[in-house]
Amino acid sequence: MKKNLKFIALGVIAALAVVSCNSDKFTINGDIDNLADQNVYLARDGENGFVYIDTTRADNGKFTFKGKLDKNDFLIVTFADMPGEIRIYADNSDIDVKGNLSNLSDVKVEGSEAYDYYKTFLDEEKENSDLYSVKAEAFHNAKQNNDTAAMRAINKELLEAHKAYSKKVLEKANARPGDIVSLIMAANWINTMNLDDFAAFYAKVPDEIKKDFRISYFANVADRMVTVSKGKDAPEFSLDGINTADTVSNTSIKGKITAIYITAPALDGNEEVLESLKAAKDKGVDVVIAYMIMDDSSVKDLDDYVKKNHEEGFLPVYATQDFAEKFMAINPRTFFIGKDGKFIGTAMNSEEVKEIVSAL
């Protein structure tokens, strides 16, 4: 009967949450078509698999569980004589569960405010998945036709869509920082999220949630992201200049305001960010362009690229893999570091760069 706990991975919604409860008991009324009379079990997630907490008997497809939750959480319904499960993100309320045994993943759950909140993410994730499928096909067709312009346009459209949805996720999460599913969703989309905005949300998340065994991986990612957010000390680094003997390090920039744009050659958005960084340069900010190098063979190509495209007044440097990992630079980002060696702010795009520069 026991089933292994299905751990979640980055980009997949977690099936759990924690918020205060409005009632003191829950009732789950199940009505599943084509369900033969048999034992039905109610379980919770445990570190080593399901923890079974109640048993009842199905009668003509109907069954009922009653109990009490200390906090909103997922409850799992399983069956004695067949595989499959129903995961109900539950609170202390009267919850109706209706569906067909042939499609347990599509049951209808009503009466739970916690489940309604969770389902908004499910619905939005499906919309994002559908959009990605459409764009993936368009990208494949463009690639078959060697249409690089179309390929770049599709990539840019998807990135902008992801950034917009990231903001939406964070707005919802900020309204419910005591809910684990809020943290999970924010962590899922952190790659296209402003790190300072995420750090402000993460500071409101209770320690109980950060330590929950079901999100240990996400909490680890979040903890690392926060280390490079506003107010934190910049990590140690030393980067060699491209086509120059100059170097830059965390010690050499002390006493100056420095902007470090971590990117790769010829990426969409580079021109806009570099243009916005000119205003920073005009305000006395030292601007460093850290170009990612993937392997030794890419160094010469990068050298040639910088010779042709170098922006006067900016210092181009090689961004090592170790440096990128320390700065959690999964996507292009601009980091502003103050005279004291602490981060002033991070920017995902040219507009966010302008906001930081205007405040200097």
Coordinates of C-alpha atoms in Angstrom, one line a residue:
M1 CA 0.0 0.0 0.0
K2 CA 2.8 2.5 0.8
K3 CA 3.9 4.8 -1.9
N4 CA 7.1 6.8 -2.1
L5 CA 6.8 10.5 -1.6
K6 CA 7.1 12.3 -4.9
F7 CA 9.6 15.1 -4.4
I8 CA 9.2 18.2 -6.4
A9 CA 11.8 19.7 -8.8
L10 CA 12.4 23.3 -9.9
G11 CA 9.7 24.5 -12.3
V12 CA 7.1 22.1 -10.8
I13 CA 4.4 23.3 -8.4
A14 CA 4.6 21.9 -4.9
A15 CA 1.5 20.3 -3.6
L16 CA 1.4 21.8 -0.1
A17 CA 0.9 25.1 1.8
V18 CA 0.7 26.6 5.2
V19 CA -1.7 29.4 6.3
S20 CA -3.9 30.0 9.3
C21 CA -7.1 28.1 9.4
N22 CA -10.6 29.7 9.5
S23 CA -12.4 26.7 11.1
D24 CA -11.4 24.0 13.6
K25 CA -12.3 20.8 11.7
F26 CA -12.4 19.5 8.2
T27 CA -14.8 17.1 6.4
I28 CA -13.9 15.5 3.1
N29 CA -16.9 14.2 1.2
G30 CA -15.8 12.0 -1.7
D31 CA -18.0 11.0 -4.6
I32 CA -16.0 9.1 -7.3
D33 CA -17.8 7.4 -10.2
N34 CA -16.9 3.8 -10.9
L35 CA -15.3 3.3 -7.5
A36 CA -16.0 -0.2 -6.2
D37 CA -16.7 -0.7 -2.5
Q38 CA -13.4 -1.0 -0.8
N39 CA -11.2 0.6 1.9
V40 CA -10.1 4.2 1.3
Y41 CA -7.1 5.7 3.1
L42 CA -6.2 9.3 4.1
A43 CA -2.6 10.1 4.3
R44 CA -0.1 13.0 4.7
D45 CA 3.4 13.4 3.2
G46 CA 6.2 12.1 5.4
E47 CA 9.9 12.2 5.0
N48 CA 10.0 8.5 4.1
G49 CA 6.7 8.2 2.3
F50 CA 3.0 8.6 3.1
V51 CA 1.9 8.7 6.7
Y52 CA -1.6 7.1 6.9
I53 CA -3.9 8.9 9.3
D54 CA -7.3 7.5 8.7
T55 CA -9.3 4.7 7.0
T56 CA -12.9 4.5 5.9
R57 CA -15.1 2.4 3.5
A58 CA -16.3 3.5 0.1
D59 CA -20.0 2.8 -0.4
N60 CA -21.2 3.1 -4.0
G61 CA -18.3 5.5 -4.7
K62 CA -19.0 7.7 -1.7
F63 CA -16.7 8.1 1.3
T64 CA -16.2 10.6 4.2
F65 CA -13.2 11.6 6.3
K66 CA -13.3 14.0 9.3
G67 CA -10.5 15.5 11.2
K68 CA -8.5 18.6 12.2
L69 CA -5.6 20.3 10.7
D70 CA -3.2 22.5 12.7
K71 CA -2.3 24.3 9.4
N72 CA -3.3 24.1 5.8
D73 CA -1.6 21.1 4.2
F74 CA -2.0 18.4 1.6
L75 CA -4.1 15.3 2.3
I76 CA -3.8 12.3 0.1
V77 CA -6.6 9.9 -0.6
T78 CA -5.6 6.4 -1.8
F79 CA -7.5 3.1 -2.4
A80 CA -7.1 -0.4 -1.2
D81 CA -7.6 -2.3 -4.5
M82 CA -6.2 0.0 -7.1
P83 CA -3.4 2.4 -7.8
G84 CA -3.9 6.2 -8.0
E85 CA -4.4 9.0 -5.5
I86 CA -6.2 12.2 -5.0
R87 CA -4.1 15.1 -3.5
I88 CA -6.3 17.7 -1.7
Y89 CA -4.7 20.9 -0.6
A90 CA -6.9 21.2 2.4
D91 CA -7.9 23.5 5.3
N92 CA -10.4 23.1 8.1
S93 CA -13.6 23.3 6.0
D94 CA -16.3 21.2 4.3
I95 CA -14.6 19.9 1.2
D96 CA -16.4 18.1 -1.6
V97 CA -14.4 15.9 -4.0
K98 CA -16.1 14.7 -7.2
G99 CA -14.7 12.9 -10.2
N100 CA -14.2 9.7 -12.1
L101 CA -11.9 6.8 -11.2
S102 CA -10.6 6.8 -14.7
N103 CA -9.1 10.3 -14.3
L104 CA -8.2 11.0 -10.7
S105 CA -5.9 13.8 -11.7
D106 CA -8.9 15.8 -12.8
V107 CA -11.2 15.6 -9.8
K108 CA -13.2 18.7 -8.8
V109 CA -12.5 20.0 -5.4
E110 CA -14.8 22.6 -3.8
G111 CA -15.2 24.2 -0.4
S112 CA -11.5 24.7 0.4
E113 CA -10.1 28.3 0.2
A114 CA -6.6 26.8 0.4
Y115 CA -7.2 24.6 -2.5
D116 CA -8.7 27.5 -4.5
Y117 CA -5.5 29.5 -3.9
Y118 CA -3.4 26.5 -5.0
K119 CA -5.5 25.9 -8.1
T120 CA -4.9 29.5 -9.3
F121 CA -1.3 28.5 -9.7
L122 CA -2.2 25.2 -11.4
D123 CA -4.3 27.0 -13.9
E124 CA -1.7 29.7 -14.6
E125 CA 1.0 27.0 -14.9
K126 CA -1.1 25.3 -17.6
E127 CA -1.4 28.5 -19.5
N128 CA 2.4 28.9 -19.4
S129 CA 2.9 25.3 -20.5
D130 CA 0.5 25.8 -23.4
L131 CA 2.3 29.0 -24.5
Y132 CA 5.6 27.2 -24.3
S133 CA 4.4 24.3 -26.4
V134 CA 3.2 26.7 -29.1
K135 CA 6.4 28.7 -29.1
A136 CA 8.6 25.6 -29.0
E137 CA 6.9 24.4 -32.2
A138 CA 7.4 27.8 -33.8
F139 CA 11.0 27.9 -32.8
H140 CA 11.5 24.4 -34.3
N141 CA 10.0 25.5 -37.6
A142 CA 12.2 28.6 -37.6
K143 CA 15.3 26.6 -36.9
Q144 CA 14.4 24.2 -39.7
N145 CA 14.3 27.2 -42.0
N146 CA 17.5 28.8 -40.6
D147 CA 15.4 31.8 -39.7
T148 CA 17.6 33.2 -36.9
A149 CA 15.7 36.4 -36.6
A150 CA 12.5 34.5 -35.9
M151 CA 14.3 32.3 -33.4
R152 CA 15.6 35.3 -31.5
A153 CA 12.2 37.0 -31.6
I154 CA 10.5 33.8 -30.1
N155 CA 13.1 33.6 -27.3
K156 CA 12.7 37.2 -26.5
E157 CA 8.9 36.9 -26.4
L158 CA 9.1 33.9 -24.1
L159 CA 11.5 35.6 -21.8
E160 CA 9.4 38.7 -21.5
A161 CA 6.3 36.5 -20.8
H162 CA 8.2 34.7 -18.1
K163 CA 9.4 37.9 -16.5
A164 CA 5.8 39.3 -16.5
Y165 CA 4.5 36.1 -14.9
S166 CA 7.3 36.2 -12.3
K167 CA 6.1 39.6 -11.1
K168 CA 2.5 38.2 -10.9
V169 CA 3.7 35.2 -8.8
L170 CA 5.6 37.5 -6.4
E171 CA 2.6 39.8 -6.0
K172 CA 0.5 36.8 -4.9
A173 CA 3.2 35.3 -2.8
N174 CA 3.8 38.6 -1.0
A175 CA 0.1 38.6 0.1
R176 CA 0.6 35.1 1.7
P177 CA 4.2 34.7 2.9
G178 CA 3.0 32.2 5.5
D179 CA 2.0 29.8 2.8
I180 CA 4.5 27.2 1.6
V181 CA 3.1 27.1 -1.9
S182 CA 3.9 30.8 -2.2
L183 CA 7.5 30.2 -1.5
I184 CA 7.6 27.2 -3.9
M185 CA 6.1 29.2 -6.8
A186 CA 8.4 32.2 -6.1
A187 CA 11.4 29.8 -6.1
N188 CA 10.2 28.2 -9.3
W189 CA 10.3 31.5 -11.2
I190 CA 13.3 33.0 -9.5
N191 CA 15.4 32.8 -12.6
T192 CA 13.3 35.6 -14.2
M193 CA 12.6 37.5 -10.9
N194 CA 14.3 40.5 -9.5
L195 CA 16.6 39.2 -6.6
D196 CA 15.9 42.2 -4.4
D197 CA 12.2 41.8 -4.7
F198 CA 12.5 38.1 -3.9
A199 CA 14.7 38.8 -0.9
A200 CA 12.1 41.2 0.5
F201 CA 9.5 38.5 0.2
Y202 CA 11.7 35.8 1.6
A203 CA 12.4 37.8 4.7
K204 CA 8.7 37.5 5.5
V205 CA 8.5 33.8 5.2
P206 CA 8.4 32.0 8.6
D207 CA 11.4 29.8 9.5
E208 CA 9.0 26.9 9.9
I209 CA 8.3 26.9 6.2
K210 CA 11.9 27.5 5.2
K211 CA 12.9 24.3 7.1
D212 CA 10.1 22.1 5.9
F213 CA 11.6 18.9 4.5
R214 CA 9.5 19.0 1.4
I215 CA 11.1 22.2 0.1
S216 CA 14.7 21.8 1.3
Y217 CA 16.1 22.2 -2.2
F218 CA 14.1 25.3 -2.9
A219 CA 15.0 26.8 0.5
N220 CA 18.7 26.2 -0.4
V221 CA 18.3 28.0 -3.7
A222 CA 16.5 30.9 -2.0
D223 CA 19.1 31.2 0.7
R224 CA 21.8 31.5 -2.0
M225 CA 19.9 34.0 -3.9
V226 CA 19.4 36.3 -0.9
T227 CA 23.2 36.4 -0.4
V228 CA 23.5 38.6 -3.5
S229 CA 20.6 40.9 -2.8
K230 CA 20.5 44.5 -1.6
G231 CA 22.4 45.2 1.5
K232 CA 24.5 42.0 1.5
D233 CA 28.3 42.0 1.1
A234 CA 29.6 41.2 -2.3
P235 CA 31.4 37.8 -2.4
E236 CA 35.1 37.5 -3.1
F237 CA 36.0 37.5 -6.8
S238 CA 38.8 38.4 -9.1
L239 CA 38.3 38.7 -12.9
D240 CA 40.9 39.3 -15.7
G241 CA 40.3 41.9 -18.3
I242 CA 39.6 41.0 -22.0
N243 CA 42.3 42.5 -24.3
T244 CA 43.7 44.4 -21.4
A245 CA 46.0 43.9 -18.4
D246 CA 43.4 45.4 -16.1
T247 CA 41.7 43.2 -13.5
V248 CA 38.8 43.8 -11.2
S249 CA 38.1 42.2 -7.8
N250 CA 36.0 42.7 -4.7
T251 CA 38.9 44.6 -3.1
S252 CA 39.8 46.8 -6.0
I253 CA 36.3 48.2 -6.2
K254 CA 36.2 49.3 -2.6
G255 CA 35.7 53.0 -2.2
K256 CA 33.9 53.3 -5.6
I257 CA 30.4 52.5 -6.8
T258 CA 30.6 49.7 -9.4
A259 CA 28.1 48.2 -11.8
I260 CA 28.8 44.7 -13.0
Y261 CA 26.7 43.5 -15.9
I262 CA 27.0 39.7 -16.3
T263 CA 26.0 38.6 -19.7
A264 CA 27.1 36.8 -22.9
P265 CA 28.0 38.1 -26.3
A266 CA 25.2 39.1 -28.7
L267 CA 22.3 38.4 -26.3
D268 CA 19.0 40.2 -26.8
G269 CA 18.8 43.0 -24.4
N270 CA 22.5 43.8 -24.3
E271 CA 22.3 47.0 -26.3
E272 CA 19.5 48.3 -24.1
V273 CA 21.3 47.5 -20.9
L274 CA 24.6 48.9 -22.1
E275 CA 22.9 52.1 -23.2
S276 CA 21.3 52.5 -19.7
L277 CA 24.7 51.9 -18.1
K278 CA 26.1 55.0 -19.9
A279 CA 24.0 57.1 -17.5
A280 CA 25.6 55.3 -14.6
K281 CA 29.0 56.0 -16.1
D282 CA 28.1 59.7 -16.3
K283 CA 27.4 59.6 -12.6
G284 CA 30.8 58.3 -11.8
V285 CA 30.0 54.7 -11.6
D286 CA 32.7 52.2 -12.8
V287 CA 31.0 49.9 -15.3
V288 CA 32.3 46.3 -15.7
I289 CA 30.9 44.0 -18.4
A290 CA 31.5 40.4 -17.3
Y291 CA 31.2 38.1 -20.3
M292 CA 30.5 34.4 -19.6
I293 CA 33.0 31.9 -20.9
M294 CA 31.8 28.3 -21.3
D295 CA 35.1 26.7 -22.2
D296 CA 38.7 27.5 -23.4
S297 CA 37.6 27.3 -27.1
S298 CA 35.2 30.2 -26.6
V299 CA 37.9 32.6 -25.3
K300 CA 39.2 33.6 -28.7
D301 CA 35.7 34.1 -30.0
L302 CA 35.0 36.3 -27.0
D303 CA 38.3 38.3 -27.6
D304 CA 37.3 38.9 -31.2
Y305 CA 33.8 39.9 -30.2
V306 CA 35.0 42.5 -27.6
K307 CA 37.4 44.0 -30.1
K308 CA 34.6 44.7 -32.5
N309 CA 31.9 45.6 -30.0
H310 CA 33.6 47.1 -27.0
E311 CA 31.8 50.1 -25.4
E312 CA 34.3 52.8 -24.7
G313 CA 34.6 53.6 -21.0
F314 CA 33.4 50.1 -19.8
L315 CA 35.8 47.4 -18.6
P316 CA 35.3 44.1 -20.3
V317 CA 36.3 41.0 -18.2
Y318 CA 36.1 37.2 -18.4
A319 CA 33.3 35.9 -16.1
T320 CA 34.4 32.5 -14.8
Q321 CA 31.9 29.8 -13.9
D322 CA 32.9 30.2 -10.2
F323 CA 32.1 33.9 -10.4
A324 CA 28.7 33.3 -12.0
E325 CA 27.8 30.7 -9.4
K326 CA 28.7 33.1 -6.5
F327 CA 26.6 35.8 -8.1
M328 CA 23.8 33.3 -9.0
A329 CA 23.9 34.7 -12.5
I330 CA 21.5 32.2 -14.1
N331 CA 20.3 34.9 -16.5
P332 CA 21.9 38.3 -17.4
R333 CA 21.8 40.6 -14.4
T334 CA 23.4 43.9 -13.4
F335 CA 24.8 44.1 -9.9
F336 CA 25.4 47.5 -8.3
I337 CA 28.0 47.5 -5.5
G338 CA 28.5 50.4 -3.2
K339 CA 31.7 52.0 -1.9
D340 CA 31.4 49.8 1.2
G341 CA 31.4 46.6 -0.8
K342 CA 27.7 45.9 -0.2
F343 CA 25.1 45.4 -3.0
I344 CA 23.1 48.5 -3.7
G345 CA 20.7 46.7 -6.0
T346 CA 20.3 44.2 -8.8
A347 CA 18.6 44.7 -12.2
M348 CA 17.2 42.2 -14.6
N349 CA 16.8 44.6 -17.6
S350 CA 17.5 48.1 -18.7
E351 CA 14.5 49.6 -17.0
E352 CA 15.6 48.3 -13.6
V353 CA 19.1 49.6 -14.3
K354 CA 17.6 53.1 -14.9
E355 CA 15.7 52.9 -11.6
I356 CA 18.8 52.2 -9.6
V357 CA 20.9 54.8 -11.5
S358 CA 18.3 57.5 -10.9
A359 CA 18.5 56.8 -7.2
L360 CA 22.3 57.2 -7.0

